[in-house]
Tab-separated table of C-alpha atoms and ligand atoms in Angstrom:
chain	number	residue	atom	x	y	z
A	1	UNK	CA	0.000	0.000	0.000
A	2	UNK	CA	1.034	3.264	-0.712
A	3	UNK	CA	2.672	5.455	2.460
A	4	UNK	CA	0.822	8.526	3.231
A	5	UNK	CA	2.993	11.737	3.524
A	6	UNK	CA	2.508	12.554	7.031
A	7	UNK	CA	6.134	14.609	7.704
A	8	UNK	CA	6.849	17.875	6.643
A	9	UNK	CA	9.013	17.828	3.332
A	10	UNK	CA	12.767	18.309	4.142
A	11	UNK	CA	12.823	21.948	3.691
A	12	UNK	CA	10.430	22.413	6.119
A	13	UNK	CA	7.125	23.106	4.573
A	14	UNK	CA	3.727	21.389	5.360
A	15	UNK	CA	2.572	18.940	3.374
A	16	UNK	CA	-0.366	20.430	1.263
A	17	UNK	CA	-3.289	18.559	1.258
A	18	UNK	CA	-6.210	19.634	-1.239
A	19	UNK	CA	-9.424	19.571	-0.432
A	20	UNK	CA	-12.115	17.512	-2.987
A	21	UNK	CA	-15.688	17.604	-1.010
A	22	UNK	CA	-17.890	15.203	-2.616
A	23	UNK	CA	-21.145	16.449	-0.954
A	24	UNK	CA	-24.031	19.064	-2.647
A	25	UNK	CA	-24.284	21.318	0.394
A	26	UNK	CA	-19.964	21.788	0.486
A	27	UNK	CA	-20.143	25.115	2.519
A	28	UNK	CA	-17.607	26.681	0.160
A	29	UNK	CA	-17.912	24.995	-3.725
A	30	UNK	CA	-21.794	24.617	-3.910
A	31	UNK	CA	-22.158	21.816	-4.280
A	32	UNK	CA	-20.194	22.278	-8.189
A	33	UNK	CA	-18.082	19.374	-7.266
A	34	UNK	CA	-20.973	16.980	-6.603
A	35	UNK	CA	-20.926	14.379	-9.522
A	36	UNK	CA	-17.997	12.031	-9.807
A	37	UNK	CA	-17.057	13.507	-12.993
A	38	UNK	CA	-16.380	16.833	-11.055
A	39	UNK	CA	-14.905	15.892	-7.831
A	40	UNK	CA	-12.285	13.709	-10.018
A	41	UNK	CA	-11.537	16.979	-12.347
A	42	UNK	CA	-10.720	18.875	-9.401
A	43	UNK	CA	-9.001	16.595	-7.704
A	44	UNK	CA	-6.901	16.460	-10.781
A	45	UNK	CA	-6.481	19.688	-10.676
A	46	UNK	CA	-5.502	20.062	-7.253
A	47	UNK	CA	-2.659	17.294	-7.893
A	48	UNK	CA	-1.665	19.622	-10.663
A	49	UNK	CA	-1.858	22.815	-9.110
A	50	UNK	CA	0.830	21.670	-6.285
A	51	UNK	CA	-1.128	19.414	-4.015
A	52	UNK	CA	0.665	16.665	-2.027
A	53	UNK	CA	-2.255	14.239	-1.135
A	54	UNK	CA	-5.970	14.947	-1.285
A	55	UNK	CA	-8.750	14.436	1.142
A	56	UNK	CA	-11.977	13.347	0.367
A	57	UNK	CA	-14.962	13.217	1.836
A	58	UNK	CA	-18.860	12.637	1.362
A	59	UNK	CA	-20.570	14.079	4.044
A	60	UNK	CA	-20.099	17.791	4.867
A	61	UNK	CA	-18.713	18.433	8.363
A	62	UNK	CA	-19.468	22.421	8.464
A	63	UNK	CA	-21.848	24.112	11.165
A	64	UNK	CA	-25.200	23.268	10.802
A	65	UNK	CA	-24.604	20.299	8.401
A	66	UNK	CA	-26.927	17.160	8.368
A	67	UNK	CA	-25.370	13.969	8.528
A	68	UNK	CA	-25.890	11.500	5.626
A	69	UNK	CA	-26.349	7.542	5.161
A	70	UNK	CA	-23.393	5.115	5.231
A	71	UNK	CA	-24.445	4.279	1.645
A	72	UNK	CA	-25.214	7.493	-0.153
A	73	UNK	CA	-21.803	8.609	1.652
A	74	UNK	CA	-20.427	5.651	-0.117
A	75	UNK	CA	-21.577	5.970	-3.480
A	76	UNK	CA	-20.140	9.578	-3.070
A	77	UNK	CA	-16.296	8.925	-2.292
A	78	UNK	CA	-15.773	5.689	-3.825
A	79	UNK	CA	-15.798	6.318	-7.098
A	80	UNK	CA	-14.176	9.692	-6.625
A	81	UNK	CA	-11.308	7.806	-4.984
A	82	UNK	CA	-11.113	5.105	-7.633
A	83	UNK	CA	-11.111	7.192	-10.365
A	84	UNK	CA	-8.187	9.874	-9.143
A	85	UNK	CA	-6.229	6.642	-8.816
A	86	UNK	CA	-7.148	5.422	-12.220
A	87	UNK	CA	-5.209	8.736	-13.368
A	88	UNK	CA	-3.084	9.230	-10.760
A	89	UNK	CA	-2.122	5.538	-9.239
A	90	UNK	CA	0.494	7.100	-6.818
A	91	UNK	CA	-1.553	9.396	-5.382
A	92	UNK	CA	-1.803	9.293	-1.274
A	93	UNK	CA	-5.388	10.285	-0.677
A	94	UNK	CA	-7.326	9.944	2.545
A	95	UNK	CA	-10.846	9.597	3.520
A	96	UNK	CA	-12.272	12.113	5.288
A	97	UNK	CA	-15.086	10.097	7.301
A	98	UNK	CA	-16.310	9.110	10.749
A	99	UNK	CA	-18.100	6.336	9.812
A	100	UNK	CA	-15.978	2.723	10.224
A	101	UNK	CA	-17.402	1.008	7.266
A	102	UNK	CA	-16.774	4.127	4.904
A	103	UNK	CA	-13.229	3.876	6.146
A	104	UNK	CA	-12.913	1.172	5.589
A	105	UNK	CA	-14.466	1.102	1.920
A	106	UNK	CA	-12.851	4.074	0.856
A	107	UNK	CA	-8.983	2.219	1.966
A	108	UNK	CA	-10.261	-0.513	0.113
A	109	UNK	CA	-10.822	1.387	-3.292
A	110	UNK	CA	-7.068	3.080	-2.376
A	111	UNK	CA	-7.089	5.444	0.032
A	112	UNK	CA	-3.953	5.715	2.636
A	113	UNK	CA	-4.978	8.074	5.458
A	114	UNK	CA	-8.353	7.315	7.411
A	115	UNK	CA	-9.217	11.348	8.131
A	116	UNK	CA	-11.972	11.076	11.268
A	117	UNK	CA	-13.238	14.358	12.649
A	118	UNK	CA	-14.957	12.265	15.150
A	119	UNK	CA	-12.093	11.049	16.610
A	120	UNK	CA	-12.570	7.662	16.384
A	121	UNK	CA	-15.383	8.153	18.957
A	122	UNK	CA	-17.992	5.545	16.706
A	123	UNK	CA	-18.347	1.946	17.815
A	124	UNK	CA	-15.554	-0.098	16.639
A	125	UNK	CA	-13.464	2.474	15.183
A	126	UNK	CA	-10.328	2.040	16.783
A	127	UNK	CA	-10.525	-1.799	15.824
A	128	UNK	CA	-11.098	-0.567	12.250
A	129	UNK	CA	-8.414	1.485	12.407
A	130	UNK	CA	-5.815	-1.381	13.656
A	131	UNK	CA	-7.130	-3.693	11.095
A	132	UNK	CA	-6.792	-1.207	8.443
A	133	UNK	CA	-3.642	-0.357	9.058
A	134	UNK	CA	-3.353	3.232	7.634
A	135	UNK	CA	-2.182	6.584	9.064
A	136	UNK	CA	-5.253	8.037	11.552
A	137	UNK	CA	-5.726	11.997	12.008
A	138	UNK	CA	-7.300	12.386	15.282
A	139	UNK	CA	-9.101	15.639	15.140
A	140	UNK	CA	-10.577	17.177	18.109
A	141	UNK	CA	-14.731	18.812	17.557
A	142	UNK	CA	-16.577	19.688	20.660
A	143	UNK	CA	-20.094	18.135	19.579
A	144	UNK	CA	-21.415	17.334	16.434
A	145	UNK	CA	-21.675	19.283	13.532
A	146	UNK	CA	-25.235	19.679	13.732
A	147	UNK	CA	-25.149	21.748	16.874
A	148	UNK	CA	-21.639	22.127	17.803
A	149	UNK	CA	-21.192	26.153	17.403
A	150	UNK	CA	-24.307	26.386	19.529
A	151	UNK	CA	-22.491	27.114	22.880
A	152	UNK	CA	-18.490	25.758	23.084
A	153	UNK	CA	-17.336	25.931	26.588
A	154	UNK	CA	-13.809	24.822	27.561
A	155	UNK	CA	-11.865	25.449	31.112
A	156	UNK	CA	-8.936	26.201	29.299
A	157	UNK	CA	-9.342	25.538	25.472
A	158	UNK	CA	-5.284	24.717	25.000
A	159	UNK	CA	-5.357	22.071	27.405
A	160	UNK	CA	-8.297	21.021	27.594
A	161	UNK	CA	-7.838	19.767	23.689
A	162	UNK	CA	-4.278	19.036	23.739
A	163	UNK	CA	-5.908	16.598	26.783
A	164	UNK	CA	-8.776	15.124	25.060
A	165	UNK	CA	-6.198	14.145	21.820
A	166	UNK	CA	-3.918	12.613	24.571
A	167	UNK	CA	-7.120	10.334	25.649
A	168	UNK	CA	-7.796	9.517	21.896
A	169	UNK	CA	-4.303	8.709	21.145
A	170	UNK	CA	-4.384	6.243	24.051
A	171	UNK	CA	-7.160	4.736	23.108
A	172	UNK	CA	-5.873	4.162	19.375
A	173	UNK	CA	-2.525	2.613	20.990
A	174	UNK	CA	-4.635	0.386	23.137
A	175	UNK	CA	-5.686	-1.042	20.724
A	176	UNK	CA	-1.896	-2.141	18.990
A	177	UNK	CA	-2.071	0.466	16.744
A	178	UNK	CA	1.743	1.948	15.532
A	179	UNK	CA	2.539	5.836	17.037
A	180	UNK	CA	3.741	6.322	14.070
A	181	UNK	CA	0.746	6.474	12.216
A	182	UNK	CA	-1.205	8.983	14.638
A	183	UNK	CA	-1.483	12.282	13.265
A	184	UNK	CA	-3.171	14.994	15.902
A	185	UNK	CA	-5.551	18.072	14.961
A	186	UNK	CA	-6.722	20.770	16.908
A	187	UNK	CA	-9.976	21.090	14.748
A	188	UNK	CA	-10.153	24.613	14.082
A	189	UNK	CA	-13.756	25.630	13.707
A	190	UNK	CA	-15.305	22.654	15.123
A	191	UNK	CA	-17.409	23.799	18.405
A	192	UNK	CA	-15.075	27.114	18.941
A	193	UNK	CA	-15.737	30.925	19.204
A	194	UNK	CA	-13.481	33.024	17.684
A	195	UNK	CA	-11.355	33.109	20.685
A	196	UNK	CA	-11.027	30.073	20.795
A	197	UNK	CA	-9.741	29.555	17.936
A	198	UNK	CA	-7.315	32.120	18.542
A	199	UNK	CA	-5.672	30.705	21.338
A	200	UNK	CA	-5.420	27.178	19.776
A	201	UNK	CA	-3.653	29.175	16.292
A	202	UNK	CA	-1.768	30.997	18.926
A	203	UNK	CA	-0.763	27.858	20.721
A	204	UNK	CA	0.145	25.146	17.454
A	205	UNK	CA	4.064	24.987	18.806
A	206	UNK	CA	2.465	23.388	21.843
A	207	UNK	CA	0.539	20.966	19.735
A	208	UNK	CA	3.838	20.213	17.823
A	209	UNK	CA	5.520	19.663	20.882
A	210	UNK	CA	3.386	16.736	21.937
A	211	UNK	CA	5.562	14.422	19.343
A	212	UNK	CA	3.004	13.288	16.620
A	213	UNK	CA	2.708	15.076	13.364
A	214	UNK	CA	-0.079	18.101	13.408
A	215	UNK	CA	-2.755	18.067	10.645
A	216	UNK	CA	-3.770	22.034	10.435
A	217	UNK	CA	-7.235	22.923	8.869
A	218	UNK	CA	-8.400	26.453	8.878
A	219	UNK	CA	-8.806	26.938	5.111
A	220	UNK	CA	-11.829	29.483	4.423
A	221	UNK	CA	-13.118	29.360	8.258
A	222	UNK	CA	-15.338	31.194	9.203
A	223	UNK	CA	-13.014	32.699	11.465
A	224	UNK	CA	-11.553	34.624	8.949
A	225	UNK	CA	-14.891	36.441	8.240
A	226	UNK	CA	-15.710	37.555	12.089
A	227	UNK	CA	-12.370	38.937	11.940
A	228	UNK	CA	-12.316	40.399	8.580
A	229	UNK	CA	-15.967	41.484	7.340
A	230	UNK	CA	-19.187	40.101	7.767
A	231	UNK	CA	-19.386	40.686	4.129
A	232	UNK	CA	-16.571	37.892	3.005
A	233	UNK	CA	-18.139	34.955	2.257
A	234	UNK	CA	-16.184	31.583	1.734
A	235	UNK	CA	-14.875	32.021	-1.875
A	236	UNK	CA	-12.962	35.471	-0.060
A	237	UNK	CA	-10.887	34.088	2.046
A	238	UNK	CA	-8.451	33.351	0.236
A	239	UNK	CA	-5.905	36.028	2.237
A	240	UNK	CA	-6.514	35.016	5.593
A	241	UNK	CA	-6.430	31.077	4.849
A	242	UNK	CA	-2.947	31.771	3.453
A	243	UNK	CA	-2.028	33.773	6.638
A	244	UNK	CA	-2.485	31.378	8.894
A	245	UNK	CA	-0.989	28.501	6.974
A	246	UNK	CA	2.104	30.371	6.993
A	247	UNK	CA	1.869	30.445	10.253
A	248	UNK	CA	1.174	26.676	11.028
A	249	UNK	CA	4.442	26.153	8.787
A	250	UNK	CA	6.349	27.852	11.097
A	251	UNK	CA	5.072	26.180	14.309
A	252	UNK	CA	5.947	23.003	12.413
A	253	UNK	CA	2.822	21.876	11.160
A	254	UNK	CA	2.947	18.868	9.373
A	255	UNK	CA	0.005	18.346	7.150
A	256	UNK	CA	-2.046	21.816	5.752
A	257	UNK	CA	-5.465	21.092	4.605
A	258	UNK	CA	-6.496	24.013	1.972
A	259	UNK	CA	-8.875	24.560	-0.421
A	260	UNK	CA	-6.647	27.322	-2.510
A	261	UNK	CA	-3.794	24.776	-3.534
A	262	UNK	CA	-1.617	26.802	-5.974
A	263	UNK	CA	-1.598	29.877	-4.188
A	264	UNK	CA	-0.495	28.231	-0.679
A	265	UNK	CA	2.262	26.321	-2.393
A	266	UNK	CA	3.683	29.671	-3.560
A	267	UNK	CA	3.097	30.766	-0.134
A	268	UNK	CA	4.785	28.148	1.617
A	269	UNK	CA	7.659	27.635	-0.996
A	270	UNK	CA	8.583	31.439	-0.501
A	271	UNK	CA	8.692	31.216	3.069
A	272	UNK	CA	10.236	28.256	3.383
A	273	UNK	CA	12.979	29.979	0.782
A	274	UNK	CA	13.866	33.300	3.138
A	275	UNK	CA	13.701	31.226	6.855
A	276	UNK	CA	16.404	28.598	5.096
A	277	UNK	CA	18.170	31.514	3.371
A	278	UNK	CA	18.179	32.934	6.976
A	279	UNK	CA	19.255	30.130	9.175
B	301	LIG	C1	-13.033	17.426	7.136
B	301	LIG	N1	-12.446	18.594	7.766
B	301	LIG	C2	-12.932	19.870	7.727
B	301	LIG	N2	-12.134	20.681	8.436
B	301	LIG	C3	-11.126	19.908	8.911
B	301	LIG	C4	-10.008	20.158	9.715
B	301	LIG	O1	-9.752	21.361	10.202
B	301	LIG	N3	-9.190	19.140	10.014
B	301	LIG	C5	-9.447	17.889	9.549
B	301	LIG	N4	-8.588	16.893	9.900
B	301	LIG	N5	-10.494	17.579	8.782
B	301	LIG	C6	-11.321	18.587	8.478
């Protein structure tokens, strides 16, 4: 099976990962990338604009969202994932899911990185996860999408994440699965206020420091609007998504998850060019 990029390239920079959301409601495409047809083209695109890997995913995770069947998720990604990797055999993609058996589907038609927003809170996740055998991103939501921006509370958001990733880790490991395969989110977004959000941006070098690779998602948040404008809507944020992946590069984020591909590349590349010229 193919192995996942989930290290920063030697230079430094993140590894980009583009984003290719199968789903009609996608909070920032439209739903434009709904058919198979689509989703493929821009994945291919994506690949071609710069991305490293690609994440896909069938059932839309942003505020407010609905969940959707196991089997219309299914019939979404599968075929998305299959035909990428009819163009593009070597490409590492992962699965952006919380449900077991679409993991498990979805590693079965070729994808290398089981992407779970959930956690692997479901029954019998961290059992699929051993038997599958793939790189996990742990990502940490307060909630469920449905309601989750309805009223986040934490004690002390830093730790109180950085803590409940610790617990999920140690379940995964209970379980047999390799450290080396854990990859850790702070879930930007995903039951936060602004503020918190902040403070976990503010606080990725702590993340880092924990040991296991950081996945960093803040691409077109709406984040960026409460501090911008109420007036930008998702296709204009392209400045402030770029900002703060520049940022997680330098706290020594592993993994960038972005919807703006080219542009963050150029980004990262530059930066990456004047810190190396400079150390
Ligand atoms: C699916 N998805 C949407 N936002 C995300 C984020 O910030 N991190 C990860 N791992 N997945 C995300």
């Amino acid at each position: 099976m193919l192995a996942f990029p989930i290290r920063p390239h030697s230079d430094g920079r993140p590894q980009v990962m583009g984003i290719v959301n199968v789903t009609p409601d996608s909070f920032s495409d439209g739903g434009r990338h709904a058919s198979t047809q689509a989703a493929r083209d821009h994945g291919l695109a994506l690949l071609e604009a710069g991305a490293d890997c690609l994440d896909v995913g069938g059932e839309s995770t942003r505020p407010g969202a609905d969940p959707v069947s196991e089997s219309e998720e299914l019939d979404r990604v599968a075929p998305v994932i299959e035909a990428i990797l009819a163009e593009r055999p070597h490409t590492p993609i992962s699965i952006d899911t919380m449900k077991p058996s679409v993991a498990r589907a979805a590693v079965h038609a070729g994808a290398s990185l089981w992407n779970d927003v959930n956690a692997l809170r479901a029954d019998t996740a961290p059992e699929t996860a051993m038997e599958l055998g793939v790189p996990v991103c742990l990502m940490h939501m307060q909630g469920e999408p449905r309601t989750m921006q309805a009223a986040p509370h934490y004690d002390d958001v830093v730790n109180d994440v950085a803590r409940y990733l610790g617990q999920r880790a140690g379940v995964l490991l209970a379980t047999g699965f390799d450290r080396n395969l854990i990859v850790l989110d702070p879930g930007i977004g995903f039951g936060k206020t602004l503020e918190h959000n902040l403070q976990l941006m503010a606080s990725l070098e702590h993340f880092v420091s924990l040991g296991l690779p950081v996945l960093f998602g803040a691409s077109r948040k709406r984040f960026i609007q409460a501090i911008d404008d109420p007036a930008v809507d998702a296709m204009d944020r392209l400045g402030g998504s770029i900002a703060v992946a520049l940022h997680a590069a330098r706290a020594g984020c592993a993994i960038v998850r972005v919807h703006d591909v080219r542009e963050t590349v150029q980004a990262l590349k530059v930066q990456a060019a004047v810190l190396n010229a400079g150390a």
